[in-house]
mmCIF file of C-alpha atoms and ligand atoms in Angstrom:
data_model
loop_
_atom_site.group_PDB
_atom_site.id
_atom_site.type_symbol
_atom_site.label_atom_id
_atom_site.label_comp_id
_atom_site.label_asym_id
_atom_site.label_seq_id
_atom_site.Cartn_x
_atom_site.Cartn_y
_atom_site.Cartn_z
ATOM 1 C CA MET G 489 -0.400 -0.447 0.158
ATOM 2 C CA ARG G 490 1.489 3.169 -0.570
ATOM 3 C CA LYS G 491 1.836 6.023 1.890
ATOM 4 C CA LYS G 492 -0.342 8.473 1.549
ATOM 5 C CA ILE G 493 2.007 11.696 2.389
ATOM 6 C CA VAL G 494 1.803 15.215 3.004
ATOM 7 C CA ALA G 495 4.968 17.396 3.344
ATOM 8 C CA GLY G 496 5.453 21.507 4.254
ATOM 9 C CA ASN G 497 8.540 23.254 2.492
ATOM 10 C CA TRP G 498 9.345 26.138 4.744
ATOM 11 C CA LYS G 499 11.807 27.717 2.819
ATOM 12 C CA MET G 500 13.632 30.461 3.513
ATOM 13 C CA TYR G 501 10.885 31.553 6.419
ATOM 14 C CA LEU G 502 10.307 31.451 9.845
ATOM 15 C CA ASN G 503 12.811 32.271 12.670
ATOM 16 C CA ALA G 504 12.882 30.194 15.978
ATOM 17 C CA GLU G 505 9.690 31.570 17.650
ATOM 18 C CA GLU G 506 8.056 31.651 14.122
ATOM 19 C CA ALA G 507 9.165 28.272 13.240
ATOM 20 C CA GLN G 508 8.349 27.007 17.041
ATOM 21 C CA THR G 509 4.713 28.100 17.637
ATOM 22 C CA LEU G 510 3.973 27.060 14.078
ATOM 23 C CA VAL G 511 4.721 23.468 14.936
ATOM 24 C CA SER G 512 2.958 23.435 18.457
ATOM 25 C CA GLU G 513 -0.160 25.193 16.936
ATOM 26 C CA LEU G 514 -0.225 22.418 13.964
ATOM 27 C CA THR G 515 0.896 19.411 16.192
ATOM 28 C CA SER G 516 -2.097 20.355 18.945
ATOM 29 C CA ARG G 517 -4.654 21.441 15.630
ATOM 30 C CA CYS G 518 -3.394 17.379 14.287
ATOM 31 C CA ARG G 519 -3.837 15.510 17.283
ATOM 32 C CA ASN G 520 -6.019 12.454 17.084
ATOM 33 C CA ILE G 521 -7.543 14.144 13.435
ATOM 34 C CA ILE G 522 -4.503 12.156 11.164
ATOM 35 C CA PRO G 523 -5.642 8.762 9.967
ATOM 36 C CA ALA G 524 -2.673 6.020 10.619
ATOM 37 C CA SER G 525 -1.836 6.121 6.915
ATOM 38 C CA VAL G 526 -1.003 9.370 6.402
ATOM 39 C CA GLU G 527 2.112 10.787 7.397
ATOM 40 C CA VAL G 528 2.646 14.907 7.845
ATOM 41 C CA ILE G 529 6.882 15.607 7.033
ATOM 42 C CA LEU G 530 7.834 18.829 8.047
ATOM 43 C CA ALA G 531 10.883 20.933 6.172
ATOM 44 C CA PRO G 532 12.282 23.915 8.112
ATOM 45 C CA SER G 533 15.415 25.719 7.693
ATOM 46 C CA PHE G 534 18.529 23.650 8.886
ATOM 47 C CA VAL G 535 18.934 26.427 11.711
ATOM 48 C CA HIS G 536 15.630 24.984 13.342
ATOM 49 C CA LEU G 537 15.989 21.324 12.606
ATOM 50 C CA CYS G 538 17.227 20.481 16.262
ATOM 51 C CA SER G 539 14.512 22.019 18.020
ATOM 52 C CA ILE G 540 11.603 20.776 15.204
ATOM 53 C CA HIS G 541 13.024 17.602 16.103
ATOM 54 C CA GLN G 542 11.909 18.023 19.535
ATOM 55 C CA GLN G 543 8.819 18.817 19.441
ATOM 56 C CA ILE G 544 7.309 16.564 16.975
ATOM 57 C CA GLN G 545 9.424 13.278 18.457
ATOM 58 C CA ASN G 546 6.068 12.006 20.646
ATOM 59 C CA GLU G 547 3.949 13.641 18.076
ATOM 60 C CA PRO G 548 2.545 10.532 15.690
ATOM 61 C CA GLY G 549 2.472 10.100 12.118
ATOM 62 C CA PHE G 550 5.141 13.439 12.155
ATOM 63 C CA PHE G 551 8.472 13.071 10.752
ATOM 64 C CA LEU G 552 11.166 16.130 9.678
ATOM 65 C CA CYS G 553 12.866 16.489 6.637
ATOM 66 C CA ALA G 554 15.520 18.876 5.827
ATOM 67 C CA GLN G 555 15.803 20.960 2.752
ATOM 68 C CA ASN G 556 19.038 19.958 0.470
ATOM 69 C CA LEU G 557 22.348 18.520 1.564
ATOM 70 C CA HIS G 558 25.629 17.983 0.599
ATOM 71 C CA GLU G 559 26.451 15.349 -2.024
ATOM 72 C CA ALA G 560 29.690 14.330 0.071
ATOM 73 C CA ILE G 561 30.694 12.660 3.297
ATOM 74 C CA GLN G 562 32.302 15.350 5.054
ATOM 75 C CA GLY G 563 35.295 17.780 4.345
ATOM 76 C CA ALA G 564 35.919 21.486 3.739
ATOM 77 C CA TYR G 565 33.187 23.084 2.564
ATOM 78 C CA THR G 566 31.860 25.962 4.455
ATOM 79 C CA GLY G 567 28.198 26.614 5.009
ATOM 80 C CA GLU G 568 26.875 23.335 3.817
ATOM 81 C CA VAL G 569 25.022 20.181 5.703
ATOM 82 C CA SER G 570 25.870 16.368 5.476
ATOM 83 C CA ALA G 571 23.861 13.568 4.971
ATOM 84 C CA SER G 572 24.657 12.179 8.607
ATOM 85 C CA MET G 573 24.423 15.647 10.373
ATOM 86 C CA LEU G 574 20.796 15.288 9.305
ATOM 87 C CA LYS G 575 20.335 12.063 10.473
ATOM 88 C CA SER G 576 22.300 12.568 14.105
ATOM 89 C CA VAL G 577 19.650 15.844 14.405
ATOM 90 C CA GLY G 578 16.239 13.549 13.886
ATOM 91 C CA CYS G 579 16.013 13.807 9.779
ATOM 92 C CA THR G 580 14.200 10.908 8.124
ATOM 93 C CA HIS G 581 13.089 12.791 4.819
ATOM 94 C CA VAL G 582 15.643 15.224 2.713
ATOM 95 C CA ILE G 583 13.832 17.603 -0.716
ATOM 96 C CA ILE G 584 16.289 16.622 -3.588
ATOM 97 C CA GLY G 585 16.228 18.415 -6.745
ATOM 98 C CA HIS G 586 13.554 21.434 -6.333
ATOM 99 C CA SER G 587 13.520 23.747 -8.806
ATOM 100 C CA GLU G 588 14.601 26.083 -6.545
ATOM 101 C CA ARG G 589 17.668 24.313 -5.913
ATOM 102 C CA ARG G 590 17.846 23.828 -10.081
ATOM 103 C CA GLN G 591 17.666 27.314 -10.993
ATOM 104 C CA TYR G 592 19.386 29.459 -8.235
ATOM 105 C CA PHE G 593 22.254 27.011 -7.258
ATOM 106 C CA GLY G 594 22.463 25.945 -11.321
ATOM 107 C CA GLU G 595 22.344 21.600 -9.224
ATOM 108 C CA LYS G 596 21.984 19.308 -12.099
ATOM 109 C CA ASP G 597 21.675 15.549 -13.095
ATOM 110 C CA ALA G 598 25.176 14.115 -12.023
ATOM 111 C CA LEU G 599 24.973 15.948 -9.281
ATOM 112 C CA LEU G 600 21.102 15.405 -7.376
ATOM 113 C CA ALA G 601 21.961 11.639 -8.684
ATOM 114 C CA ASN G 602 25.112 12.380 -6.066
ATOM 115 C CA LYS G 603 23.026 13.527 -3.198
ATOM 116 C CA THR G 604 20.622 11.041 -3.944
ATOM 117 C CA ASN G 605 23.202 8.255 -3.516
ATOM 118 C CA GLN G 606 24.208 10.205 -0.065
ATOM 119 C CA ALA G 607 20.860 10.296 1.637
ATOM 120 C CA LEU G 608 20.173 6.632 0.809
ATOM 121 C CA ASN G 609 23.510 5.752 2.099
ATOM 122 C CA HIS G 610 22.423 7.406 5.428
ATOM 123 C CA ASN G 611 18.742 5.640 5.424
ATOM 124 C CA LEU G 612 17.240 9.321 4.507
ATOM 125 C CA ILE G 613 14.544 9.256 2.483
ATOM 126 C CA PRO G 614 14.575 11.593 -0.543
ATOM 127 C CA ILE G 615 11.372 13.355 -1.329
ATOM 128 C CA PHE G 616 13.008 13.593 -4.803
ATOM 129 C CA CYS G 617 11.416 16.906 -7.172
ATOM 130 C CA ILE G 618 11.473 16.762 -11.603
ATOM 131 C CA GLY G 619 9.206 18.587 -13.411
ATOM 132 C CA GLU G 620 8.853 20.923 -16.037
ATOM 133 C CA THR G 621 9.105 24.924 -16.458
ATOM 134 C CA LEU G 622 6.139 26.726 -18.440
ATOM 135 C CA GLU G 623 8.710 27.680 -21.653
ATOM 136 C CA THR G 624 8.806 22.876 -21.636
ATOM 137 C CA ARG G 625 5.387 22.447 -21.184
ATOM 138 C CA GLU G 626 4.182 24.980 -23.973
ATOM 139 C CA ALA G 627 6.589 23.724 -26.162
ATOM 140 C CA GLY G 628 5.202 20.263 -26.257
ATOM 141 C CA ASP G 629 7.843 19.193 -24.589
ATOM 142 C CA THR G 630 7.153 18.062 -20.559
ATOM 143 C CA PHE G 631 6.899 14.275 -20.945
ATOM 144 C CA SER G 632 10.149 14.064 -22.528
ATOM 145 C CA LEU G 633 11.465 16.034 -19.619
ATOM 146 C CA ILE G 634 10.553 14.419 -17.226
ATOM 147 C CA LYS G 635 11.335 10.902 -18.219
ATOM 148 C CA ASN G 636 15.112 12.262 -19.024
ATOM 149 C CA GLN G 637 15.291 14.454 -15.261
ATOM 150 C CA LEU G 638 13.539 10.328 -14.000
ATOM 151 C CA THR G 639 16.541 8.693 -16.092
ATOM 152 C CA GLU G 640 19.310 10.868 -15.762
ATOM 153 C CA GLU G 641 18.884 11.364 -11.970
ATOM 154 C CA LEU G 642 17.234 8.083 -10.625
ATOM 155 C CA PHE G 643 17.041 5.468 -13.196
ATOM 156 C CA HIS G 644 20.538 4.473 -11.365
ATOM 157 C CA LEU G 645 19.634 3.382 -8.504
ATOM 158 C CA SER G 646 18.080 -0.473 -7.623
ATOM 159 C CA ALA G 647 15.342 -1.550 -6.921
ATOM 160 C CA GLU G 648 16.006 -1.955 -3.504
ATOM 161 C CA GLU G 649 17.206 1.741 -3.655
ATOM 162 C CA ILE G 650 14.547 3.367 -5.552
ATOM 163 C CA LYS G 651 11.226 1.511 -3.570
ATOM 164 C CA LEU G 652 12.589 3.903 -0.525
ATOM 165 C CA VAL G 653 12.060 7.565 -2.758
ATOM 166 C CA ILE G 654 9.082 9.821 -3.159
ATOM 167 C CA ILE G 655 9.085 11.629 -5.866
ATOM 168 C CA ALA G 656 7.205 15.049 -5.978
ATOM 169 C CA TYR G 657 6.054 15.923 -9.749
ATOM 170 C CA GLU G 658 6.645 19.898 -9.501
ATOM 171 C CA PRO G 659 5.421 22.373 -12.335
ATOM 172 C CA VAL G 660 7.665 24.431 -11.679
ATOM 173 C CA TRP G 661 5.143 27.720 -13.253
ATOM 174 C CA ALA G 662 3.014 26.409 -10.743
ATOM 175 C CA ILE G 663 5.263 26.352 -7.572
ATOM 176 C CA GLY G 664 4.524 30.390 -5.481
ATOM 177 C CA THR G 665 2.805 31.463 -7.927
ATOM 178 C CA GLY G 666 -0.958 30.231 -7.141
ATOM 179 C CA LYS G 667 -1.606 28.752 -10.423
ATOM 180 C CA THR G 668 -1.986 24.467 -9.724
ATOM 181 C CA ALA G 669 -2.018 22.473 -12.433
ATOM 182 C CA SER G 670 -5.719 20.740 -12.977
ATOM 183 C CA PRO G 671 -6.462 18.019 -11.016
ATOM 184 C CA GLU G 672 -6.519 16.410 -14.756
ATOM 185 C CA GLN G 673 -2.973 17.641 -15.700
ATOM 186 C CA ALA G 674 -1.385 16.645 -12.530
ATOM 187 C CA GLN G 675 -2.883 12.936 -13.160
ATOM 188 C CA GLU G 676 -1.440 12.739 -16.737
ATOM 189 C CA VAL G 677 1.822 13.324 -15.734
ATOM 190 C CA HIS G 678 1.607 10.940 -12.482
ATOM 191 C CA ALA G 679 0.025 8.404 -14.448
ATOM 192 C CA PHE G 680 3.179 8.979 -17.280
ATOM 193 C CA ILE G 681 5.687 8.948 -13.824
ATOM 194 C CA ARG G 682 4.010 5.898 -13.052
ATOM 195 C CA GLU G 683 4.320 3.911 -16.257
ATOM 196 C CA LEU G 684 7.752 4.822 -16.611
ATOM 197 C CA LEU G 685 8.885 3.295 -13.173
ATOM 198 C CA SER G 686 6.887 0.292 -14.423
ATOM 199 C CA GLU G 687 8.480 0.226 -17.802
ATOM 200 C CA LYS G 688 12.166 0.145 -15.424
ATOM 201 C CA TYR G 689 10.995 -1.852 -12.608
ATOM 202 C CA GLY G 690 8.137 -3.463 -12.409
ATOM 203 C CA ALA G 691 4.676 -2.888 -12.044
ATOM 204 C CA ASP G 692 4.851 -3.921 -8.644
ATOM 205 C CA LEU G 693 7.166 -1.795 -7.112
ATOM 206 C CA SER G 694 5.912 0.640 -9.149
ATOM 207 C CA ASN G 695 3.146 0.673 -7.615
ATOM 208 C CA ASN G 696 4.719 0.880 -4.485
ATOM 209 C CA ILE G 697 5.741 4.369 -4.892
ATOM 210 C CA SER G 698 4.208 7.196 -2.924
ATOM 211 C CA LEU G 699 3.911 10.190 -5.616
ATOM 212 C CA LEU G 700 2.860 13.635 -4.336
ATOM 213 C CA TYR G 701 1.909 17.015 -6.427
ATOM 214 C CA GLY G 702 3.417 20.153 -5.331
ATOM 215 C CA GLY G 703 2.772 23.396 -7.016
ATOM 216 C CA SER G 704 0.087 26.223 -5.049
ATOM 217 C CA VAL G 705 -1.335 23.323 -2.980
ATOM 218 C CA ASN G 706 -4.527 24.928 -0.532
ATOM 219 C CA PRO G 707 -6.914 24.015 1.151
ATOM 220 C CA GLY G 708 -9.402 25.122 -2.025
ATOM 221 C CA ASN G 709 -7.562 22.809 -4.404
ATOM 222 C CA ALA G 710 -5.830 19.644 -2.451
ATOM 223 C CA GLN G 711 -9.082 17.334 -2.252
ATOM 224 C CA ALA G 712 -9.510 17.274 -5.893
ATOM 225 C CA LEU G 713 -5.759 17.024 -6.507
ATOM 226 C CA PHE G 714 -5.818 13.964 -4.085
ATOM 227 C CA ALA G 715 -8.552 12.297 -5.806
ATOM 228 C CA CYS G 716 -6.036 11.428 -8.233
ATOM 229 C CA LYS G 717 -5.853 7.654 -9.043
ATOM 230 C CA ASP G 718 -2.039 8.537 -8.918
ATOM 231 C CA ILE G 719 -2.027 11.294 -6.817
ATOM 232 C CA ASP G 720 -0.543 9.856 -2.827
ATOM 233 C CA GLY G 721 0.058 13.405 -1.687
ATOM 234 C CA ALA G 722 1.550 17.047 -1.620
ATOM 235 C CA LEU G 723 5.041 19.128 -1.576
ATOM 236 C CA VAL G 724 2.973 21.937 0.060
ATOM 237 C CA GLY G 725 4.923 25.372 0.160
ATOM 238 C CA GLY G 726 3.194 28.570 0.984
ATOM 239 C CA ALA G 727 0.159 26.692 2.353
ATOM 240 C CA SER G 728 2.948 24.842 4.767
ATOM 241 C CA LEU G 729 3.663 28.476 6.893
ATOM 242 C CA LYS G 730 -0.008 28.912 8.023
ATOM 243 C CA ALA G 731 -1.214 26.005 10.854
ATOM 244 C CA THR G 732 -4.913 26.394 9.558
ATOM 245 C CA ASP G 733 -4.097 25.456 6.322
ATOM 246 C CA PHE G 734 -1.906 23.530 5.959
ATOM 247 C CA THR G 735 -4.171 21.354 9.155
ATOM 248 C CA GLU G 736 -7.005 20.901 5.996
ATOM 249 C CA ILE G 737 -4.753 20.569 3.276
ATOM 250 C CA ILE G 738 -3.640 17.104 6.066
ATOM 251 C CA LYS G 739 -7.530 16.558 6.815
ATOM 252 C CA ALA G 740 -8.617 16.420 2.967
ATOM 253 C CA ARG G 741 -5.673 13.273 2.512
HETATM 254 C C1 LIG A 209 7.291 24.248 -3.023
HETATM 255 O O1 LIG A 209 8.458 25.265 -2.491
HETATM 256 O O2 LIG A 209 7.318 23.027 -3.140
HETATM 257 C C2 LIG A 209 5.579 24.121 -3.794
HETATM 258 C C3 LIG A 209 5.550 23.788 -3.933
HETATM 259 O O3 LIG A 209 5.823 25.676 -3.459
HETATM 260 P P1 LIG A 209 4.112 26.317 -3.404
HETATM 261 O O4 LIG A 209 3.129 25.461 -2.466
HETATM 262 O O5 LIG A 209 4.482 27.577 -2.454
HETATM 263 O O6 LIG A 209 3.127 26.636 -4.433
#
């Protein structure tokens, strides 16, 4: 059975006090209402990981996620954070390949493949993001781009490895823009991703990988997206910063 997941990517928002207040509100709103089948994953900034870990460690259904990691085991990389460091402060998940990392930090195929290896080597579950820009969509190249990202960045993994990965389809044109892919547009790409996974690793494995949609998910559109056959949850940016909105999205799942 595929896991149902609602993940919140806080990006570079919230100071320490704001982050802790958000988590207190969230956990008190969600206590006793999160079905056992749903995982709630929080991705605060690196500097808040320790304190948020303390807050959620005894909250069933809550998991801690980093927004990035370095591809080396350790070394003289000033300002960077390794997989083992993340593991040591309670992270279970890490976001890799977010479009903002690709766009602003020039992260490309080989680097993202290496980051994924590093995460898996340290028992961190990658939430691996893929998705097309508006230009790519308008050129009719969405499917070839998705295929290329999967092939170059994830398909070097063995079946044992890829079955641990969560894949997030995030059309870049829908991230932080208020424009959401329609449920039909999102489902079409999710079905395509599942088909590619099936061709490479077999139907059983493909059917067990959780695929998340990301791109302006909010309380008003979550239910329709979650109703789609191949959408197992969401990676949420803006709406994850408001306890009320994020709780509504979790309830919709
Ligand atoms: C994201 O950052 O992954 C994201 C989907 O952001 P938003 O929900 O704000 O579009």
